[in-house]
């Protein structure tokens, strides 16, 4: 682990962006590491609207297996460290996660924006009914259909409430992130990215917005990321080790 800088959070706002690397030490596969999810599946087949259109059963199997596995693992010390610093900073803290596994919430984080959606929410592929909490596994048998559409004489499959490639992010989320970064322009702010390869846009561009607004930026990652050069500081290491040290906690998160 490279030396951990001290983050001066006195009066500062802290925006944290996490990716799959934060859940790696809980036992969940990342996407682009060796043996990652995108080595086992073609992204276009399982994480795009076209793929769902082509083979919804394959897509529901892909996400049902991840839903099943996410329930069996536990948050790690990195998740707990972020939940702890949220309690200390309160409304000066925002967590934006690309992860859909729900581990931040299970570790106690409340101020979370799931910018790419959630494994545990399902929505209609046709109508605009609100997404709903769903723990079910659709591994065999009939795929879930929307009862609201059915009542109106239409047939429509339910789908995971997840942002696939080629789909727009929730504009409300992007507005909330932008407003948080622009709040109290005179006060110090920190942008911390953890466990993300910096490949997926538009989230990979958040560091540029943070810098343009005068934030100090830090990346914590197991290896250099695609956009490492955009950060003022880079800490190479595992998030479950680095985050407790970064926030002055021991590994157990106390
Ligand atoms: C969109 C689904 C409008 C859920 C995902 C420019 C602007 C806008 C869009 C684009 C653009 N250029 C290209 C695009 C299109 C595309 C895109 O970005 N493509 C990339 C691949 C080039 N973006 C989109 O389609 C977005 N939509 O903008 O709509 C539009 C559309 C088309 C064209 C223009 C505009 C939608 C993006 C969301 C897609 N959905 N997932 C799911 O299945 O999970 S993205 C997927 O990648 C996940 O959400 C994941 O979170 C995300 C990012 O991956 P990471 O989390 O970073 O994971 P990864 O494995 O890559 O890296 C893990 C890192 O952790 C590694 O670096 C590793 O070293 C490190 N690590 C490992 N262990 C540890 C660790 N670090 C610390 N500790 C450890 N222990």
PDB file of N, CA and C and ligand atoms in Angstrom, residues 18-25 29-33 36-38 43 46-47 62-63 66 97-100 115-117 119 162-169 194-204 220-226 237-240, ligand 1:
ATOM      1  N   UNK A  18     -17.666   5.190  -5.613  1.00  0.00           N
ATOM      2  CA  UNK A  18     -17.115   3.832  -5.520  1.00  0.00           C
ATOM      3  C   UNK A  18     -17.478   3.007  -6.754  1.00  0.00           C
ATOM      4  N   UNK A  19     -16.628   2.009  -6.991  1.00  0.00           N
ATOM      5  CA  UNK A  19     -16.856   1.041  -8.066  1.00  0.00           C
ATOM      6  C   UNK A  19     -16.674  -0.359  -7.522  1.00  0.00           C
ATOM      7  N   UNK A  20     -16.664  -1.316  -8.437  1.00  0.00           N
ATOM      8  CA  UNK A  20     -16.689  -2.736  -8.058  1.00  0.00           C
ATOM      9  C   UNK A  20     -15.526  -3.143  -7.167  1.00  0.00           C
ATOM     10  N   UNK A  21     -14.406  -2.393  -7.227  1.00  0.00           N
ATOM     11  CA  UNK A  21     -13.237  -2.750  -6.409  1.00  0.00           C
ATOM     12  C   UNK A  21     -13.520  -2.692  -4.922  1.00  0.00           C
ATOM     13  N   UNK A  22     -14.498  -1.839  -4.512  1.00  0.00           N
ATOM     14  CA  UNK A  22     -14.827  -1.733  -3.081  1.00  0.00           C
ATOM     15  C   UNK A  22     -15.490  -3.020  -2.585  1.00  0.00           C
ATOM     16  N   UNK A  23     -16.156  -3.740  -3.480  1.00  0.00           N
ATOM     17  CA  UNK A  23     -16.840  -4.981  -3.064  1.00  0.00           C
ATOM     18  C   UNK A  23     -15.988  -6.225  -3.302  1.00  0.00           C
ATOM     19  N   UNK A  24     -14.806  -6.036  -3.911  1.00  0.00           N
ATOM     20  CA  UNK A  24     -13.959  -7.205  -4.241  1.00  0.00           C
ATOM     21  C   UNK A  24     -13.592  -7.984  -2.982  1.00  0.00           C
ATOM     22  N   UNK A  25     -13.250  -7.280  -1.893  1.00  0.00           N
ATOM     23  CA  UNK A  25     -12.822  -7.988  -0.673  1.00  0.00           C
ATOM     24  C   UNK A  25     -13.998  -8.586   0.089  1.00  0.00           C
ATOM     25  N   UNK A  29     -17.149 -10.467  -7.714  1.00  0.00           N
ATOM     26  CA  UNK A  29     -16.265 -10.249  -8.870  1.00  0.00           C
ATOM     27  C   UNK A  29     -16.392  -8.813  -9.357  1.00  0.00           C
ATOM     28  N   UNK A  30     -15.265  -8.249  -9.812  1.00  0.00           N
ATOM     29  CA  UNK A  30     -15.335  -6.938 -10.468  1.00  0.00           C
ATOM     30  C   UNK A  30     -15.650  -7.198 -11.950  1.00  0.00           C
ATOM     31  N   UNK A  31     -15.553  -6.161 -12.751  1.00  0.00           N
ATOM     32  CA  UNK A  31     -15.915  -6.323 -14.165  1.00  0.00           C
ATOM     33  C   UNK A  31     -14.709  -6.573 -15.035  1.00  0.00           C
ATOM     34  N   UNK A  32     -13.644  -5.774 -14.769  1.00  0.00           N
ATOM     35  CA  UNK A  32     -12.556  -5.752 -15.756  1.00  0.00           C
ATOM     36  C   UNK A  32     -11.240  -6.302 -15.225  1.00  0.00           C
ATOM     37  N   UNK A  33     -11.286  -6.856 -13.995  1.00  0.00           N
ATOM     38  CA  UNK A  33     -10.073  -7.537 -13.526  1.00  0.00           C
ATOM     39  C   UNK A  33     -10.024  -8.897 -14.204  1.00  0.00           C
ATOM     40  N   UNK A  36     -12.931 -11.374 -14.362  1.00  0.00           N
ATOM     41  CA  UNK A  36     -14.055 -10.486 -14.045  1.00  0.00           C
ATOM     42  C   UNK A  36     -15.308 -10.847 -14.821  1.00  0.00           C
ATOM     43  N   UNK A  37     -16.380 -10.129 -14.509  1.00  0.00           N
ATOM     44  CA  UNK A  37     -17.683 -10.465 -15.110  1.00  0.00           C
ATOM     45  C   UNK A  37     -17.656 -10.322 -16.629  1.00  0.00           C
ATOM     46  N   UNK A  38     -16.920  -9.320 -17.109  1.00  0.00           N
ATOM     47  CA  UNK A  38     -16.945  -9.108 -18.557  1.00  0.00           C
ATOM     48  C   UNK A  38     -16.045 -10.100 -19.281  1.00  0.00           C
ATOM     49  N   UNK A  43     -20.745  -8.071 -22.642  1.00  0.00           N
ATOM     50  CA  UNK A  43     -21.480  -6.948 -22.073  1.00  0.00           C
ATOM     51  C   UNK A  43     -22.774  -6.677 -22.830  1.00  0.00           C
ATOM     52  N   UNK A  46     -25.688  -9.058 -21.899  1.00  0.00           N
ATOM     53  CA  UNK A  46     -26.324  -9.088 -20.562  1.00  0.00           C
ATOM     54  C   UNK A  46     -26.507  -7.711 -19.931  1.00  0.00           C
ATOM     55  N   UNK A  47     -25.885  -6.672 -20.474  1.00  0.00           N
ATOM     56  CA  UNK A  47     -25.988  -5.338 -19.838  1.00  0.00           C
ATOM     57  C   UNK A  47     -26.310  -4.266 -20.872  1.00  0.00           C
ATOM     58  N   UNK A  62     -28.381 -13.867 -15.522  1.00  0.00           N
ATOM     59  CA  UNK A  62     -27.142 -13.148 -15.160  1.00  0.00           C
ATOM     60  C   UNK A  62     -27.358 -12.323 -13.889  1.00  0.00           C
ATOM     61  N   UNK A  63     -28.467 -11.570 -13.858  1.00  0.00           N
ATOM     62  CA  UNK A  63     -28.694 -10.707 -12.687  1.00  0.00           C
ATOM     63  C   UNK A  63     -29.247 -11.484 -11.487  1.00  0.00           C
ATOM     64  N   UNK A  66     -26.297 -12.893  -9.680  1.00  0.00           N
ATOM     65  CA  UNK A  66     -25.589 -11.838  -8.938  1.00  0.00           C
ATOM     66  C   UNK A  66     -26.412 -11.411  -7.725  1.00  0.00           C
ATOM     67  N   UNK A  97     -22.361   5.525  -5.792  1.00  0.00           N
ATOM     68  CA  UNK A  97     -21.773   4.229  -6.100  1.00  0.00           C
ATOM     69  C   UNK A  97     -22.228   3.732  -7.461  1.00  0.00           C
ATOM     70  N   UNK A  98     -21.288   3.137  -8.192  1.00  0.00           N
ATOM     71  CA  UNK A  98     -21.621   2.477  -9.454  1.00  0.00           C
ATOM     72  C   UNK A  98     -22.069   1.042  -9.173  1.00  0.00           C
ATOM     73  N   UNK A  99     -21.897   0.623  -7.917  1.00  0.00           N
ATOM     74  CA  UNK A  99     -22.201  -0.756  -7.551  1.00  0.00           C
ATOM     75  C   UNK A  99     -23.706  -0.931  -7.351  1.00  0.00           C
ATOM     76  N   UNK A 100     -24.162  -2.101  -7.654  1.00  0.00           N
ATOM     77  CA  UNK A 100     -25.600  -2.402  -7.569  1.00  0.00           C
ATOM     78  C   UNK A 100     -25.870  -3.441  -6.495  1.00  0.00           C
ATOM     79  N   UNK A 115     -25.946   5.186  -8.760  1.00  0.00           N
ATOM     80  CA  UNK A 115     -25.982   5.869 -10.076  1.00  0.00           C
ATOM     81  C   UNK A 115     -26.216   4.883 -11.234  1.00  0.00           C
ATOM     82  N   UNK A 116     -25.927   3.605 -11.036  1.00  0.00           N
ATOM     83  CA  UNK A 116     -26.196   2.606 -12.093  1.00  0.00           C
ATOM     84  C   UNK A 116     -27.313   1.662 -11.697  1.00  0.00           C
ATOM     85  N   UNK A 117     -28.081   2.031 -10.672  1.00  0.00           N
ATOM     86  CA  UNK A 117     -29.241   1.219 -10.295  1.00  0.00           C
ATOM     87  C   UNK A 117     -28.936   0.213  -9.198  1.00  0.00           C
ATOM     88  N   UNK A 119     -29.356  -4.087  -7.910  1.00  0.00           N
ATOM     89  CA  UNK A 119     -29.690  -5.504  -8.143  1.00  0.00           C
ATOM     90  C   UNK A 119     -31.039  -5.857  -7.533  1.00  0.00           C
ATOM     91  N   UNK A 162     -31.707  -1.313 -13.510  1.00  0.00           N
ATOM     92  CA  UNK A 162     -30.258  -1.106 -13.640  1.00  0.00           C
ATOM     93  C   UNK A 162     -30.011  -0.293 -14.907  1.00  0.00           C
ATOM     94  N   UNK A 163     -29.024   0.595 -14.878  1.00  0.00           N
ATOM     95  CA  UNK A 163     -28.680   1.394 -16.061  1.00  0.00           C
ATOM     96  C   UNK A 163     -27.758   0.557 -16.947  1.00  0.00           C
ATOM     97  N   UNK A 164     -28.234   0.158 -18.091  1.00  0.00           N
ATOM     98  CA  UNK A 164     -27.419  -0.631 -19.008  1.00  0.00           C
ATOM     99  C   UNK A 164     -26.644   0.281 -19.965  1.00  0.00           C
ATOM    100  N   UNK A 165     -25.703  -0.291 -20.657  1.00  0.00           N
ATOM    101  CA  UNK A 165     -24.934   0.485 -21.628  1.00  0.00           C
ATOM    102  C   UNK A 165     -25.868   0.999 -22.720  1.00  0.00           C
ATOM    103  N   UNK A 166     -25.691   2.291 -23.023  1.00  0.00           N
ATOM    104  CA  UNK A 166     -26.556   2.905 -24.033  1.00  0.00           C
ATOM    105  C   UNK A 166     -27.781   3.543 -23.417  1.00  0.00           C
ATOM    106  N   UNK A 167     -27.955   3.390 -22.072  1.00  0.00           N
ATOM    107  CA  UNK A 167     -29.110   3.998 -21.395  1.00  0.00           C
ATOM    108  C   UNK A 167     -28.675   5.231 -20.605  1.00  0.00           C
ATOM    109  N   UNK A 168     -29.544   6.208 -20.547  1.00  0.00           N
ATOM    110  CA  UNK A 168     -29.266   7.452 -19.825  1.00  0.00           C
ATOM    111  C   UNK A 168     -29.258   7.204 -18.319  1.00  0.00           C
ATOM    112  N   UNK A 169     -28.411   7.934 -17.620  1.00  0.00           N
ATOM    113  CA  UNK A 169     -28.449   7.922 -16.152  1.00  0.00           C
ATOM    114  C   UNK A 169     -29.614   8.790 -15.679  1.00  0.00           C
ATOM    115  N   UNK A 194     -12.916   5.406  -5.336  1.00  0.00           N
ATOM    116  CA  UNK A 194     -12.367   4.187  -4.742  1.00  0.00           C
ATOM    117  C   UNK A 194     -12.810   2.966  -5.559  1.00  0.00           C
ATOM    118  N   UNK A 195     -11.844   2.136  -5.968  1.00  0.00           N
ATOM    119  CA  UNK A 195     -12.158   0.841  -6.570  1.00  0.00           C
ATOM    120  C   UNK A 195     -12.891   0.928  -7.887  1.00  0.00           C
ATOM    121  N   UNK A 196     -12.452   1.859  -8.741  1.00  0.00           N
ATOM    122  CA  UNK A 196     -13.086   1.974 -10.049  1.00  0.00           C
ATOM    123  C   UNK A 196     -12.036   2.197 -11.126  1.00  0.00           C
ATOM    124  N   UNK A 197     -12.258   1.548 -12.280  1.00  0.00           N
ATOM    125  CA  UNK A 197     -11.260   1.599 -13.355  1.00  0.00           C
ATOM    126  C   UNK A 197     -11.366   2.886 -14.159  1.00  0.00           C
ATOM    127  N   UNK A 198     -12.374   3.713 -13.876  1.00  0.00           N
ATOM    128  CA  UNK A 198     -12.476   5.009 -14.558  1.00  0.00           C
ATOM    129  C   UNK A 198     -12.721   4.878 -16.047  1.00  0.00           C
ATOM    130  N   UNK A 199     -13.418   3.821 -16.444  1.00  0.00           N
ATOM    131  CA  UNK A 199     -13.621   3.544 -17.876  1.00  0.00           C
ATOM    132  C   UNK A 199     -15.018   3.956 -18.348  1.00  0.00           C
ATOM    133  N   UNK A 200     -15.987   3.859 -17.418  1.00  0.00           N
ATOM    134  CA  UNK A 200     -17.386   4.030 -17.818  1.00  0.00           C
ATOM    135  C   UNK A 200     -17.836   5.477 -17.650  1.00  0.00           C
ATOM    136  N   UNK A 201     -18.327   6.032 -18.760  1.00  0.00           N
ATOM    137  CA  UNK A 201     -18.836   7.399 -18.788  1.00  0.00           C
ATOM    138  C   UNK A 201     -20.340   7.413 -18.644  1.00  0.00           C
ATOM    139  N   UNK A 202     -20.947   8.501 -18.192  1.00  0.00           N
ATOM    140  CA  UNK A 202     -20.309   9.783 -17.827  1.00  0.00           C
ATOM    141  C   UNK A 202     -19.714   9.819 -16.416  1.00  0.00           C
ATOM    142  N   UNK A 203     -19.835   8.735 -15.611  1.00  0.00           N
ATOM    143  CA  UNK A 203     -19.343   8.761 -14.235  1.00  0.00           C
ATOM    144  C   UNK A 203     -17.834   8.997 -14.190  1.00  0.00           C
ATOM    145  N   UNK A 204     -17.111   8.455 -15.191  1.00  0.00           N
ATOM    146  CA  UNK A 204     -15.641   8.605 -15.189  1.00  0.00           C
ATOM    147  C   UNK A 204     -15.238  10.073 -15.290  1.00  0.00           C
ATOM    148  N   UNK A 220      -8.223   5.963  -4.811  1.00  0.00           N
ATOM    149  CA  UNK A 220      -7.725   4.781  -4.092  1.00  0.00           C
ATOM    150  C   UNK A 220      -8.089   3.584  -4.948  1.00  0.00           C
ATOM    151  N   UNK A 221      -7.093   2.838  -5.428  1.00  0.00           N
ATOM    152  CA  UNK A 221      -7.371   1.742  -6.340  1.00  0.00           C
ATOM    153  C   UNK A 221      -6.273   0.691  -6.257  1.00  0.00           C
ATOM    154  N   UNK A 222      -6.626  -0.563  -6.543  1.00  0.00           N
ATOM    155  CA  UNK A 222      -5.604  -1.622  -6.436  1.00  0.00           C
ATOM    156  C   UNK A 222      -4.513  -1.451  -7.487  1.00  0.00           C
ATOM    157  N   UNK A 223      -4.872  -0.789  -8.601  1.00  0.00           N
ATOM    158  CA  UNK A 223      -3.856  -0.528  -9.649  1.00  0.00           C
ATOM    159  C   UNK A 223      -4.212   0.782 -10.328  1.00  0.00           C
ATOM    160  N   UNK A 224      -3.290   1.395 -11.060  1.00  0.00           N
ATOM    161  CA  UNK A 224      -3.612   2.649 -11.743  1.00  0.00           C
ATOM    162  C   UNK A 224      -4.851   2.477 -12.616  1.00  0.00           C
ATOM    163  N   UNK A 225      -5.729   3.494 -12.616  1.00  0.00           N
ATOM    164  CA  UNK A 225      -6.975   3.410 -13.385  1.00  0.00           C
ATOM    165  C   UNK A 225      -6.826   4.174 -14.694  1.00  0.00           C
ATOM    166  N   UNK A 226      -7.872   4.118 -15.511  1.00  0.00           N
ATOM    167  CA  UNK A 226      -7.837   4.787 -16.814  1.00  0.00           C
ATOM    168  C   UNK A 226      -7.619   6.286 -16.671  1.00  0.00           C
ATOM    169  N   UNK A 237      -3.644   0.540  -3.442  1.00  0.00           N
ATOM    170  CA  UNK A 237      -3.855  -0.397  -2.332  1.00  0.00           C
ATOM    171  C   UNK A 237      -5.274  -0.924  -2.357  1.00  0.00           C
ATOM    172  N   UNK A 238      -5.564  -1.798  -1.399  1.00  0.00           N
ATOM    173  CA  UNK A 238      -6.895  -2.397  -1.311  1.00  0.00           C
ATOM    174  C   UNK A 238      -7.790  -1.536  -0.437  1.00  0.00           C
ATOM    175  N   UNK A 239      -8.995  -1.303  -0.902  1.00  0.00           N
ATOM    176  CA  UNK A 239      -9.864  -0.335  -0.217  1.00  0.00           C
ATOM    177  C   UNK A 239     -10.163  -0.737   1.228  1.00  0.00           C
ATOM    178  N   UNK A 240     -10.261  -2.026   1.505  1.00  0.00           N
ATOM    179  CA  UNK A 240     -10.590  -2.435   2.881  1.00  0.00           C
ATOM    180  C   UNK A 240      -9.429  -2.136   3.830  1.00  0.00           C
TER     181      UNK A 240
HETATM  182  C1  LIG B   1     -24.997   6.842 -21.165  1.00  0.00           C
HETATM  183  C2  LIG B   1     -24.676  -2.114 -15.368  1.00  0.00           C
HETATM  184  C3  LIG B   1     -26.009   8.119 -22.913  1.00  0.00           C
HETATM  185  C4  LIG B   1     -24.969  -2.639 -14.049  1.00  0.00           C
HETATM  186  C5  LIG B   1     -22.983  -0.602 -16.070  1.00  0.00           C
HETATM  187  C6  LIG B   1     -19.182   9.307 -23.110  1.00  0.00           C
HETATM  188  C7  LIG B   1     -20.260   9.866 -22.452  1.00  0.00           C
HETATM  189  C8  LIG B   1     -21.385   9.096 -22.154  1.00  0.00           C
HETATM  190  C9  LIG B   1     -21.448   7.748 -22.526  1.00  0.00           C
HETATM  191  C10 LIG B   1     -20.379   7.194 -23.174  1.00  0.00           C
HETATM  192  C11 LIG B   1     -19.253   7.964 -23.480  1.00  0.00           C
HETATM  193  N1  LIG B   1     -18.378   7.163 -24.103  1.00  0.00           N
HETATM  194  C12 LIG B   1     -18.900   5.891 -24.209  1.00  0.00           C
HETATM  195  C13 LIG B   1     -20.125   5.894 -23.666  1.00  0.00           C
HETATM  196  C14 LIG B   1     -21.011   4.740 -23.610  1.00  0.00           C
HETATM  197  C15 LIG B   1     -20.879   3.968 -22.287  1.00  0.00           C
HETATM  198  C16 LIG B   1     -19.469   3.797 -21.819  1.00  0.00           C
HETATM  199  O1  LIG B   1     -19.034   4.499 -20.922  1.00  0.00           O
HETATM  200  N2  LIG B   1     -18.766   2.826 -22.375  1.00  0.00           N
HETATM  201  C17 LIG B   1     -17.414   2.564 -21.933  1.00  0.00           C
HETATM  202  C18 LIG B   1     -17.251   1.075 -21.649  1.00  0.00           C
HETATM  203  C19 LIG B   1     -16.478   3.070 -23.002  1.00  0.00           C
HETATM  204  N3  LIG B   1     -21.672   4.624 -21.268  1.00  0.00           N
HETATM  205  C20 LIG B   1     -22.983   4.374 -21.211  1.00  0.00           C
HETATM  206  O2  LIG B   1     -23.568   3.670 -22.028  1.00  0.00           O
HETATM  207  C21 LIG B   1     -23.780   5.011 -20.081  1.00  0.00           C
HETATM  208  N4  LIG B   1     -24.962   5.596 -20.665  1.00  0.00           N
HETATM  209  O3  LIG B   1     -24.133   7.638 -20.978  1.00  0.00           O
HETATM  210  O4  LIG B   1     -26.117   7.085 -21.963  1.00  0.00           O
HETATM  211  C22 LIG B   1     -25.106   7.653 -24.021  1.00  0.00           C
HETATM  212  C23 LIG B   1     -25.188   6.357 -24.483  1.00  0.00           C
HETATM  213  C24 LIG B   1     -24.355   5.947 -25.544  1.00  0.00           C
HETATM  214  C25 LIG B   1     -23.436   6.844 -26.105  1.00  0.00           C
HETATM  215  C26 LIG B   1     -23.349   8.142 -25.591  1.00  0.00           C
HETATM  216  C27 LIG B   1     -24.189   8.547 -24.570  1.00  0.00           C
HETATM  217  C28 LIG B   1     -24.256   3.971 -19.083  1.00  0.00           C
HETATM  218  C29 LIG B   1     -23.119   3.412 -18.299  1.00  0.00           C
HETATM  219  C30 LIG B   1     -23.635   2.407 -17.241  1.00  0.00           C
HETATM  220  C31 LIG B   1     -23.520   1.037 -17.778  1.00  0.00           C
HETATM  221  N5  LIG B   1     -23.852   0.043 -16.780  1.00  0.00           N
HETATM  222  N6  LIG B   1     -23.327  -1.630 -15.350  1.00  0.00           N
HETATM  223  C32 LIG B   1     -24.145  -3.832 -13.735  1.00  0.00           C
HETATM  224  O5  LIG B   1     -24.255  -4.838 -14.453  1.00  0.00           O
HETATM  225  O6  LIG B   1     -23.409  -3.712 -12.758  1.00  0.00           O
HETATM  226  S1  LIG B   1     -21.391  -0.114 -16.051  1.00  0.00           S
HETATM  227  C33 LIG B   1     -20.456  -1.174 -15.114  1.00  0.00           C
HETATM  228  O7  LIG B   1     -19.141  -0.607 -15.123  1.00  0.00           O
HETATM  229  C34 LIG B   1     -20.860  -1.228 -13.657  1.00  0.00           C
HETATM  230  O8  LIG B   1     -21.904  -0.357 -13.292  1.00  0.00           O
HETATM  231  C35 LIG B   1     -19.574  -0.781 -12.962  1.00  0.00           C
HETATM  232  O9  LIG B   1     -19.771  -0.206 -11.767  1.00  0.00           O
HETATM  233  C36 LIG B   1     -19.067   0.168 -13.966  1.00  0.00           C
HETATM  234  C37 LIG B   1     -17.681   0.658 -13.791  1.00  0.00           C
HETATM  235  O10 LIG B   1     -16.852  -0.452 -13.544  1.00  0.00           O
HETATM  236  P1  LIG B   1     -16.014  -0.409 -12.179  1.00  0.00           P
HETATM  237  O11 LIG B   1     -16.964  -0.318 -11.042  1.00  0.00           O
HETATM  238  O12 LIG B   1     -14.973   0.629 -12.298  1.00  0.00           O
HETATM  239  O13 LIG B   1     -15.410  -1.871 -12.147  1.00  0.00           O
HETATM  240  P2  LIG B   1     -14.129  -2.397 -12.933  1.00  0.00           P
HETATM  241  O14 LIG B   1     -14.105  -3.880 -12.820  1.00  0.00           O
HETATM  242  O15 LIG B   1     -14.064  -1.752 -14.277  1.00  0.00           O
HETATM  243  O16 LIG B   1     -12.901  -1.797 -12.089  1.00  0.00           O
HETATM  244  C38 LIG B   1     -12.710  -2.205 -10.752  1.00  0.00           C
HETATM  245  C39 LIG B   1     -11.449  -1.507 -10.282  1.00  0.00           C
HETATM  246  O17 LIG B   1     -11.245  -1.840  -8.902  1.00  0.00           O
HETATM  247  C40 LIG B   1     -10.206  -1.958 -11.017  1.00  0.00           C
HETATM  248  O18 LIG B   1      -9.487  -0.823 -11.455  1.00  0.00           O
HETATM  249  C41 LIG B   1      -9.391  -2.736  -9.974  1.00  0.00           C
HETATM  250  O19 LIG B   1      -8.005  -2.500 -10.091  1.00  0.00           O
HETATM  251  C42 LIG B   1      -9.892  -2.158  -8.689  1.00  0.00           C
HETATM  252  N7  LIG B   1      -9.870  -3.073  -7.554  1.00  0.00           N
HETATM  253  C43 LIG B   1     -10.053  -4.420  -7.548  1.00  0.00           C
HETATM  254  N8  LIG B   1      -9.994  -4.879  -6.266  1.00  0.00           N
HETATM  255  C44 LIG B   1      -9.795  -3.792  -5.471  1.00  0.00           C
HETATM  256  C45 LIG B   1      -9.710  -2.642  -6.285  1.00  0.00           C
HETATM  257  N9  LIG B   1      -9.500  -1.407  -5.783  1.00  0.00           N
HETATM  258  C46 LIG B   1      -9.387  -1.292  -4.443  1.00  0.00           C
HETATM  259  N10 LIG B   1      -9.458  -2.350  -3.591  1.00  0.00           N
HETATM  260  C47 LIG B   1      -9.653  -3.602  -4.076  1.00  0.00           C
HETATM  261  N11 LIG B   1      -9.699  -4.653  -3.213  1.00  0.00           N
END
